[in-house]
Every structure is written in C-alpha cells, then in structure tokens.
Short mmCIF file of C-alpha atoms in Angstrom, two decimals:
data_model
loop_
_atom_site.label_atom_id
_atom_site.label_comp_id
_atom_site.label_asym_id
_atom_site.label_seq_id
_atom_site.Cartn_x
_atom_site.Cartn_y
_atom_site.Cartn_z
CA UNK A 1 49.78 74.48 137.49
CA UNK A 2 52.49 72.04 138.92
CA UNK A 3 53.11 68.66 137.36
CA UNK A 4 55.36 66.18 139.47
CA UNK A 5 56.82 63.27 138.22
CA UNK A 6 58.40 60.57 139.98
CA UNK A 7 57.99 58.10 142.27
CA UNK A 8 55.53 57.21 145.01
CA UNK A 9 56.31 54.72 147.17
CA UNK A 10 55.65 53.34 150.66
CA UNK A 11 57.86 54.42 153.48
CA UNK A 12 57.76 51.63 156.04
CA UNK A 13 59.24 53.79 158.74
CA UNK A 14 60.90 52.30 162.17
CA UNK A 15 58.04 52.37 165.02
CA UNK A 16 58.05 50.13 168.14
CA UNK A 17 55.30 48.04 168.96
CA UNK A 18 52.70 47.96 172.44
CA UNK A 19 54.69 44.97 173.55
CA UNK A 20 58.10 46.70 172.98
CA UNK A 21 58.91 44.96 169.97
CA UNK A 22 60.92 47.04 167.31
CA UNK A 23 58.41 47.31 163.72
CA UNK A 24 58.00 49.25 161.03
CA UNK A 25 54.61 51.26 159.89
CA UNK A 26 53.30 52.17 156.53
CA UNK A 27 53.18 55.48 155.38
CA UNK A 28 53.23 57.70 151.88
CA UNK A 29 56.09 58.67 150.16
CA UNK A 30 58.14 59.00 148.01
CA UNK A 31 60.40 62.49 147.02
CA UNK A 32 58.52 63.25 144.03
CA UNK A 33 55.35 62.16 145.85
CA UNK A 34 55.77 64.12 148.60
CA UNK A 35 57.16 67.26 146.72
CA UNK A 36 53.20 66.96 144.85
CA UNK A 37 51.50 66.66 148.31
CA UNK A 38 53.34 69.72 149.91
CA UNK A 39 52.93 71.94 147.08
CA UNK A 40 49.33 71.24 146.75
CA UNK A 41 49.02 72.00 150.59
CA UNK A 42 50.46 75.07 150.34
CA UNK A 43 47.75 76.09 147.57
CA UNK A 44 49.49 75.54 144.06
CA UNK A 45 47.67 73.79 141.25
CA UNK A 46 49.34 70.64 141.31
CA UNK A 47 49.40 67.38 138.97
CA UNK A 48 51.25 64.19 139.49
CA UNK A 49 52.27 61.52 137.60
CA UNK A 50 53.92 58.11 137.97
CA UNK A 51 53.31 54.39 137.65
CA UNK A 52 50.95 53.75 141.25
CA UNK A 53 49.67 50.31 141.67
CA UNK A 54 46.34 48.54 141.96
CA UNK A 55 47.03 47.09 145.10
CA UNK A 56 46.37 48.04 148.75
CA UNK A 57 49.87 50.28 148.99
CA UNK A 58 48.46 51.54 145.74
CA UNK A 59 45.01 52.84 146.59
CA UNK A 60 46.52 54.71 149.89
CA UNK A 61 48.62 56.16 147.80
CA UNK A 62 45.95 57.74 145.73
CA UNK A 63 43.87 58.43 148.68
CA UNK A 64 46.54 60.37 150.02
CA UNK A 65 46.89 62.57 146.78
CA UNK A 66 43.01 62.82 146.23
CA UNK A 67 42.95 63.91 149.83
CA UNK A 68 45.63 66.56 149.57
CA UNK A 69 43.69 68.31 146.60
CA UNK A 70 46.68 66.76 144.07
CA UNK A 71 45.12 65.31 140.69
CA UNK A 72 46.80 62.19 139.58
CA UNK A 73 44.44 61.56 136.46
CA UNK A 74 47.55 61.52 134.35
CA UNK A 75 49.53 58.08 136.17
CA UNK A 76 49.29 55.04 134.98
CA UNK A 77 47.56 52.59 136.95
CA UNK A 78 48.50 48.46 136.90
CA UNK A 79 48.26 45.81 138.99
CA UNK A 80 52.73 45.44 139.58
CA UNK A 81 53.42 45.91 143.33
CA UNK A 82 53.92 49.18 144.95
CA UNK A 83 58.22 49.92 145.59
CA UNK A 84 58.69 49.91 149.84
CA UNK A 85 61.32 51.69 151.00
CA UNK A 86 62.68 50.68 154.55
CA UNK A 87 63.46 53.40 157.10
CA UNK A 88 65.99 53.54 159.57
CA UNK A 89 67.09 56.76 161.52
CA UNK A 90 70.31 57.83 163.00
CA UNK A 91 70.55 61.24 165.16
CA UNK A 92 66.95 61.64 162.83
CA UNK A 93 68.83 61.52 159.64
CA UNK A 94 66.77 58.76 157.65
CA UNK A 95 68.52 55.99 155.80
CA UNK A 96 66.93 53.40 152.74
CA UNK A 97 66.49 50.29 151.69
CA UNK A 98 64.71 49.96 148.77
CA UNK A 99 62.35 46.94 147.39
CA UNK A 100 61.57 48.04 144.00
CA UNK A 101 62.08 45.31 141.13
CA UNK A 102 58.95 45.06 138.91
CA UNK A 103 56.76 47.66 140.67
CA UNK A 104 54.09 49.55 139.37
CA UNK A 105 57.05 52.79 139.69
CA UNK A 106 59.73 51.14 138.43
CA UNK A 107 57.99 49.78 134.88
CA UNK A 108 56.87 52.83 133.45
CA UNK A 109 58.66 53.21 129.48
CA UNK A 110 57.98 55.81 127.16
CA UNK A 111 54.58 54.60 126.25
CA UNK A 112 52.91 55.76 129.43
CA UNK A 113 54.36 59.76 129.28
CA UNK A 114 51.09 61.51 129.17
CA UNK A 115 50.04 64.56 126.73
CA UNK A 116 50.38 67.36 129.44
CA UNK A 117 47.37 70.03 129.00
CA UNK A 118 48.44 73.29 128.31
CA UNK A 119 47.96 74.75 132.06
CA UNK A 120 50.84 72.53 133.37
CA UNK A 121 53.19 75.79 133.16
CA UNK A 122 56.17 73.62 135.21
CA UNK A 123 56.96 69.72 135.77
CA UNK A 124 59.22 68.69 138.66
CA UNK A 125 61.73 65.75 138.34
CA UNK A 126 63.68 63.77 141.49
CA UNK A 127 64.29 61.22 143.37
CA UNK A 128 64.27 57.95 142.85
CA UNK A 129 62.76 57.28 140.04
CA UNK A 130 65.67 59.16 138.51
CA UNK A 131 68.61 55.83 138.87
CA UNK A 132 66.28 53.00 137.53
CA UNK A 133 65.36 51.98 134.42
CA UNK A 134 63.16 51.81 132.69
CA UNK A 135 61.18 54.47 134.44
CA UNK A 136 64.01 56.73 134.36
CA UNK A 137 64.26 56.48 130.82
CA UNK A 138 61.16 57.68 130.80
CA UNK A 139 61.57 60.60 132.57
CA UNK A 140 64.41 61.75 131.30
CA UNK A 141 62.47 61.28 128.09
CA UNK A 142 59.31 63.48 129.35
CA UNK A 143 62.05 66.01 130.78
CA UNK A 144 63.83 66.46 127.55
CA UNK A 145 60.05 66.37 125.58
CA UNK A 146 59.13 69.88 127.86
CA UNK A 147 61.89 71.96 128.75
CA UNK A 148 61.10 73.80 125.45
CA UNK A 149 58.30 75.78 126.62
CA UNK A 150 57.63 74.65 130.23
CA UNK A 151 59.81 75.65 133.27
CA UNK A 152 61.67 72.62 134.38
CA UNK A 153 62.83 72.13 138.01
CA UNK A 154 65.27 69.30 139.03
CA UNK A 155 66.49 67.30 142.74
CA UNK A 156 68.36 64.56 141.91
CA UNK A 157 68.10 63.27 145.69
CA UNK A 158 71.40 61.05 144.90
CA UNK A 159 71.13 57.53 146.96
CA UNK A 160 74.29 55.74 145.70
CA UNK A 161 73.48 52.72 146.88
CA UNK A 162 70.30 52.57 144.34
CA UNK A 163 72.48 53.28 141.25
CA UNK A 164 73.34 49.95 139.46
CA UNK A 165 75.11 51.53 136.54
CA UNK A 166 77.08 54.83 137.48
CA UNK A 167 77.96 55.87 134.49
CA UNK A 168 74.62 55.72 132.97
CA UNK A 169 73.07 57.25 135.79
CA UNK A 170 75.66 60.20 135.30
CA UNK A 171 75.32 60.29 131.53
CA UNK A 172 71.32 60.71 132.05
CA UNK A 173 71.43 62.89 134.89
CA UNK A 174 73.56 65.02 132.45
CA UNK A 175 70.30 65.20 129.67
CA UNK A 176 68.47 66.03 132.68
CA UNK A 177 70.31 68.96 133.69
CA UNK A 178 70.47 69.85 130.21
CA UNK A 179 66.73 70.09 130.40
CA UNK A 180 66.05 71.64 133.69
CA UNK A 181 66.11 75.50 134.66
CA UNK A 182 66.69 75.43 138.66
CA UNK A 183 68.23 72.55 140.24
CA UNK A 184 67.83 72.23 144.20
CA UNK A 185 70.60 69.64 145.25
CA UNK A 186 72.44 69.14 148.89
CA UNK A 187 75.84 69.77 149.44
CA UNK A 188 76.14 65.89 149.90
CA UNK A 189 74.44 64.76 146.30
CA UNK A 190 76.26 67.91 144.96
CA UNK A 191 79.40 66.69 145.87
CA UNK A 192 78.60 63.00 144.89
CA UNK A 193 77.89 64.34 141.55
CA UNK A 194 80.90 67.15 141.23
CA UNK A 195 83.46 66.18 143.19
CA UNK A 196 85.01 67.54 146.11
CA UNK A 197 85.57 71.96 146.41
CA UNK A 198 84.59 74.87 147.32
CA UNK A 199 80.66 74.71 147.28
CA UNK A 200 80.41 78.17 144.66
CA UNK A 201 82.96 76.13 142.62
CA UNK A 202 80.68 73.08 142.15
CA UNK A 203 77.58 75.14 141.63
CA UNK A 204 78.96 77.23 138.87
CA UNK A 205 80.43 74.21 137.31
CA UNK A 206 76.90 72.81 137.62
CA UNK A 207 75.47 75.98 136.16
CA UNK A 208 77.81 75.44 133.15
CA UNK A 209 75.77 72.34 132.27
CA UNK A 210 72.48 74.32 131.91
CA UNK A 211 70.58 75.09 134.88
CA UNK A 212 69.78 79.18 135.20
CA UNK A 213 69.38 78.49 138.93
CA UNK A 214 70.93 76.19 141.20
CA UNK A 215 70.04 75.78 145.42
CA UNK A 216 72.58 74.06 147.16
CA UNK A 217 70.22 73.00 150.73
CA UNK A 218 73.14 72.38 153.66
CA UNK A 219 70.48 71.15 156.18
CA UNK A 220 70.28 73.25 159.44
CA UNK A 221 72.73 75.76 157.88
CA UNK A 222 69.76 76.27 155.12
CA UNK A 223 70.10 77.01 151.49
CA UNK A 224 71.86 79.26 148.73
CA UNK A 225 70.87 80.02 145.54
CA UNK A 226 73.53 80.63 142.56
CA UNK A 227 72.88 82.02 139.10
CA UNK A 228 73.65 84.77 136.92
CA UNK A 229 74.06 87.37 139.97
CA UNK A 230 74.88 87.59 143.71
CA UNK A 231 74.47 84.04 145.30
CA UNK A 232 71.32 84.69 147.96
CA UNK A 233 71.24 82.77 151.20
CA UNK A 234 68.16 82.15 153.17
CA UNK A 235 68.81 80.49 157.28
CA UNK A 236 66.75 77.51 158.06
CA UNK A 237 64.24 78.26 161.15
CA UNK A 238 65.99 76.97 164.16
CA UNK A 239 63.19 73.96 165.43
CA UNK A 240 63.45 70.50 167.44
CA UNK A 241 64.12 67.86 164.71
CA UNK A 242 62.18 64.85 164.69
CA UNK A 243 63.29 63.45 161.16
CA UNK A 244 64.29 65.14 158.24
CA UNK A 245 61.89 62.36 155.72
CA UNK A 246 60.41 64.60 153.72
CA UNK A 247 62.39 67.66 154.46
CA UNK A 248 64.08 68.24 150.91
CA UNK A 249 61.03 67.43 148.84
CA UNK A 250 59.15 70.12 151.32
CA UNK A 251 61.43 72.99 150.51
CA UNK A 252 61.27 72.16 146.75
CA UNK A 253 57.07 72.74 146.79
CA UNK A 254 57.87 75.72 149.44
CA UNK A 255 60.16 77.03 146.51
CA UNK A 256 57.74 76.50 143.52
CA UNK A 257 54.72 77.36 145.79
CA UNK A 258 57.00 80.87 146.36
CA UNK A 259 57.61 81.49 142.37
CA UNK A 260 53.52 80.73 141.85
CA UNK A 261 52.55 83.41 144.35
CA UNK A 262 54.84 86.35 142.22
CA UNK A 263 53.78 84.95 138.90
CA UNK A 264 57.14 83.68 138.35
CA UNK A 265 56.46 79.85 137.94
CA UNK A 266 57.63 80.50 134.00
CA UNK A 267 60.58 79.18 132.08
CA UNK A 268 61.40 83.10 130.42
CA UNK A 269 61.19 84.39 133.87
CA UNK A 270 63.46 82.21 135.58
CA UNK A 271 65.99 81.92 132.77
CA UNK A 272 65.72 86.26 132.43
CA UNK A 273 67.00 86.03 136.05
CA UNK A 274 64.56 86.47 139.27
CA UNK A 275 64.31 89.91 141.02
CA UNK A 276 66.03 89.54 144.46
CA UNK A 277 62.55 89.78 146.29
CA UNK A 278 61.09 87.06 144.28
CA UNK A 279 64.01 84.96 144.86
CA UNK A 280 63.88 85.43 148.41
CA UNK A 281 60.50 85.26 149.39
CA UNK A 282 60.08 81.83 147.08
CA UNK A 283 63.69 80.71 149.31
CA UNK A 284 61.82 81.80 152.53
CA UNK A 285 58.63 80.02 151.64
CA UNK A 286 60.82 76.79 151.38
CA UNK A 287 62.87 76.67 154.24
CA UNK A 288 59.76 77.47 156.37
CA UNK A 289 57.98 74.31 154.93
CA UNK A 290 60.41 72.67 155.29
CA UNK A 291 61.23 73.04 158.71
CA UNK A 292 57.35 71.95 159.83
CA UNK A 293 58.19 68.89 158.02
CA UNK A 294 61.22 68.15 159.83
CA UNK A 295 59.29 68.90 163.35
CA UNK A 296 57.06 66.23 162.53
CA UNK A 297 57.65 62.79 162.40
CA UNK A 298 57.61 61.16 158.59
CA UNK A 299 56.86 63.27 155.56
CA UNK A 300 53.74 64.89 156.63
CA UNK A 301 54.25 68.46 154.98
CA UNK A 302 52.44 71.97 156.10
CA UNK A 303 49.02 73.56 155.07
CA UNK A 304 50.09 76.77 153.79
CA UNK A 305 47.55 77.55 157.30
CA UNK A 306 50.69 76.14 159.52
CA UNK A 307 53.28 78.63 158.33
CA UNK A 308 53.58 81.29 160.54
#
C-alpha cells in the first residue's frame, strides 16, 4: 500500500461563463492529492494524508478521495479554510496563484503525523506542501521518521514564487532528498534546484545527495531515469493537449502503480537497482497516465480501464 502526503487543495480553474463572462470553476487538487487519486485509479492500495478542512471545499475534497477508492482515515480534519489555488493557462501550460495562509493544509505541525500501519510499504512526498511551514516541517519530519524501512519517493514540483525563505526551502529539500529513494523532478524544477548543465550532470549531482533513482520528466519529450546503470528513456505518447494540470502527479502514480504490479514497490529493491524490464514497464505505465491526463481538461487522471 501507497501513502501520499501533501496537500489537497482547490483548483479554481479559468472557465467562461453562459453570458461570455471570463470565471473560474472549482475543482480537486492538489499534486500530492492528485498523485493519491491516480494511483488508486489505476488499482494500487493507496492512503493519503494531509490537513483537509471541515468546510464545503473540504468535504468535496473527501468525497473525491472516498469516491476514487483512496482512504484518508489518517488526515487531520479542522475547521481552517481549504488553500485555493488560481489557474491560468498559456499554450495549456497552467500557471498559480496560491491563497493558502491559515488553511486546514498549511497548519499541520508535528503533532498531527500519524502512526502509519505496517502495510503502508511506500509514502510519497511533493508539491506544495513542501515550501510552507509549518506543514512542511512536518513532512519533512514524517519523511525523515520512514525512509528507514519504507520506500520513499519524492517531486518537489518547485513553484518559486511560493517559497518565502529560499534558503530554508533548499536546506529542507536537502533532508528530504536525504530521505527519499527515487526522485521524479522536471528539467525546469531540476534546474531551479541545480543550476544550469548538461541534464546527466545535474541528475548525478542529485544522485550524490541520496536518491538511488532519479526521473528527470521533459514534457512532450517524456522522461529518463538515472541511477546506478544505463540512464533508460521512455517517449511520451504523442496526444492533443488540453492542459498539462495534473500531468506530473499522473506519471508519479503511473510510476509507483508500475513498481506495485512487479512487486517492486520496496525500499531494498529499488536501492539493489531495478531490472531494466521493471524499470521500463513502471516508466511506460507513467507516461501513458499521464498523457490521458493531459488530454483531458483539469486533473482528472485514468482508470487503469482507459489505458490502452
């Protein structure tokens, strides 16, 4: 079983109204969110947990998960507001604004980590819910609490414009991939966070900090994997892109979903290095979720039934 923890928020995504007037509509979200909902669609065991409000964002939230087959017995429930994130699109690349001070997300601490039951063999980390405190704190708490036996998997879906204190943010992040065993990370966040080069440069540099695996995702040009052997690239189906919301968090369940069908959702496993057709297949699974997401408008992720 899959735990994912992070945020769940509200995407209020750009829609234009009968009259002609540009508006925004609700809808569930949230990378870590997201990342539970795919992967329980596509048929792995999956947990979730995160601060989710009382209120009416709140309860569609858990709706959504309850609906989706994810348990989310484990987050903490009060009555702070749910965080709304604003959408806007350009050439269907989505872009944020965030409302998030004193939400339900934002306000977790240390206190609420749950006692994870012993079936939780992994726990995914992102988004988010990663830059502010003190729910990141937190996480990077719970992340540090079960690397030790349980295989940890990290995006740390970079928006710099949501990190008030860089060089905190880096300093955590740096725990965190201390912690993790794969990392899945564009080529944009990975430069963000390494600098500029060669793209095998920055990924064995971020290897060096602790991951055994690291996917670098380039979009349409799809995704490579680097670790202790051969990098392994997979293509990204060639579809009609409505929006990419969703599209990242998608490929991470698609990826996860992949290792749980070989038996390879495991900390030794991963770390002993994947056989080349476990790797690929769990690679394939992704960038086939993923690019159903993208063909759909919003994060609405594939039924393992969809894949073709």
């Amino acid at each position: 079983m899959l735990l994912c923890a992070g945020e769940a928020l509200i995407d209020m995504l750009p829609r234009q109204t009968e009259a002609g007037e540009a508006g925004f509509a609700p809808y569930p979200g949230g990378s870590v969110f997201n990342t539970a909902v795919a992967a329980a669609r596509l048929g792995l065991g999956t947990r979730f947990f995160s601060g989710i409000s009382t209120d009416l964002f709140g309860e569609r939230l858990a709706a959504v998960l309850k609906a989706s087959g994810v348990d989310h017995g484990l987050a903490s429930r009060s009555d702070r507001p749910t965080t709304l994130a604003f959408v806007t699109l350009t050439g269907g690349q989505a872009r944020y604004a965030f409302y998030d001070e004193n939400t339900a997300g934002r306000m977790l601490t240390d206190a609420d980590l749950p006692a994870l039951p012993p079936e939780v063999r992994a726990v995914f980390f992102g988004g988010i819910s990663l830059a502010v405190e003190p729910c990141a704190e937190a996480y990077a708490t719970l992340a540090t609490r079960t690397s030790a036996d349980r295989l940890v998997m990290l995006d740390p879906n970079i928006r710099p414009g949501f990190i008030a204190d860089e060089a905190r943010f880096r300093a955590r992040m740096d725990r965190m991939l201390a912690a993790a065993d794969v990392v899945k990370i564009s080529d944009e966040d990975m430069e963000w966070l390494m600098g500029a080069g060669p793209l095998p440069d920055l990924a064995a540099a971020l290897l060096a900090k602790g991951p055994a695996l690291v996917l670098v995702t380039q979009g349409a040009d799809g995704v490579t994997a680097y670790g202790a052997g051969t990098p392994r690239h997979a293509a990204a189906p060639k579809v009609e892109v409505v929006d990419t919301v969703g599209a990242g968090d998608t490929f991470n369940a698609g990826f996860l979903a992949g290792l749980a069908d070989a038996d390879a959702l495991d900390k030794t496993r991963v770390r002993a290095g994947l056989p080349p057709e476990i790797l690929r297949a769990a690679l394939d699974l992704g960038v086939r979720a993923a690019a159903v997401t993208v063909a759909r408008a919003g994060a609405n992720p594939p039924h393992r039934s969809d894949l073709a």
